[in-house]
Coordinates of C-alpha atoms in Angstrom, one line a residue:
X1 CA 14.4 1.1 -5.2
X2 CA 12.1 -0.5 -2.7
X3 CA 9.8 2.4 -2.9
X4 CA 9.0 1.5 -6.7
X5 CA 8.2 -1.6 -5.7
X6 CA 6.2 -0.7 -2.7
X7 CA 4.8 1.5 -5.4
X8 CA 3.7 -1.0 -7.7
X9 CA 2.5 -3.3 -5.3
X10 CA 0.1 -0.8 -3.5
X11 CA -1.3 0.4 -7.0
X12 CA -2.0 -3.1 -8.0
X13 CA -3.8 -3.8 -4.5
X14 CA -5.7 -1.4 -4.8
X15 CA -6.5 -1.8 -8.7
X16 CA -7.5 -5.9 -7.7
X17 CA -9.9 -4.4 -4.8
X18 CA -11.9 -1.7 -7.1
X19 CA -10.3 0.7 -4.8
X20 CA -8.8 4.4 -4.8
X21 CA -6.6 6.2 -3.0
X22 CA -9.5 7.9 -1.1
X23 CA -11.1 4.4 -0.3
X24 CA -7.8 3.6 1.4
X25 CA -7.7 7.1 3.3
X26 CA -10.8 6.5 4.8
X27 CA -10.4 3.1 5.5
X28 CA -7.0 3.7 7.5
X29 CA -7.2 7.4 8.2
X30 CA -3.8 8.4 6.2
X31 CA -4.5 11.2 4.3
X32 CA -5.2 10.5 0.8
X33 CA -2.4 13.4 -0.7
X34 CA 0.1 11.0 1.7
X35 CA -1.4 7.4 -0.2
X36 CA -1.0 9.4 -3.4
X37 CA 2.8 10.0 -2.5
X38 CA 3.4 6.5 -1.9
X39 CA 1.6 5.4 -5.2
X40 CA 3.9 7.4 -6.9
X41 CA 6.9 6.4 -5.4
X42 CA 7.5 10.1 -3.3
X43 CA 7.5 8.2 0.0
X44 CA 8.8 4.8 1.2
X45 CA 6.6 3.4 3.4
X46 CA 7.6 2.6 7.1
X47 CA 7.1 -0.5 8.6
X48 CA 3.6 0.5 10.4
X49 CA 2.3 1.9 7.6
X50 CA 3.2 -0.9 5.5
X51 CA 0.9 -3.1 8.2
X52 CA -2.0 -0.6 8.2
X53 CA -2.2 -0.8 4.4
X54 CA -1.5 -4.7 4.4
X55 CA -4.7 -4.9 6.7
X56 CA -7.2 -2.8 5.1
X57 CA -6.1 -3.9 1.2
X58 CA -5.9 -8.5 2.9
X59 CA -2.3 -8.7 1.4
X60 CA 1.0 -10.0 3.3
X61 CA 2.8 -7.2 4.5
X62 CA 5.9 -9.0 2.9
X63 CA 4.2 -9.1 -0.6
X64 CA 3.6 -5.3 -0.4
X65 CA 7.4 -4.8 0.2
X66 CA 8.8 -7.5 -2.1
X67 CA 9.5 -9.9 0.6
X68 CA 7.2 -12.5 -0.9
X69 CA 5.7 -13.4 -3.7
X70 CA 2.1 -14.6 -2.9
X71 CA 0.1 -11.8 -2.0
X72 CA -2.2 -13.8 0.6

């Protein structure tokens, strides 16, 4: 399921930054239950969301979806 993946890939970001689900909501104002739902595979992430958290984490936006595998 591309969500898992998504999943993983956003946990793993996050982990490699030092960050939390909190340091994410306030960097890209998503609320930090909705981050918490898509760390644990509850929501599949939309394209513009997918961006938003690309840009605020400095991964490829195809990385975080399994479109790539270099995460630059």
């Amino acid at each position: 399921c591309s969500s898992d993946l998504f999943a993983s890939r956003l946990s793993q970001a996050l982990e490699t930054r030092g960050m939390k689900a909190a340091d994410l909501s306030k960097k890209t104002k998503v609320a930090e239950g909705t981050i918490s739902c898509y760390i644990n595979g509850r929501y599949e992430a939309k394209q513009n969301r997918v961006q938003v958290f690309a840009e605020a984490l400095d991964v490829n936006p195809a990385w975080q979806i399994g479109r790539a595998s270099c995460r630059e």
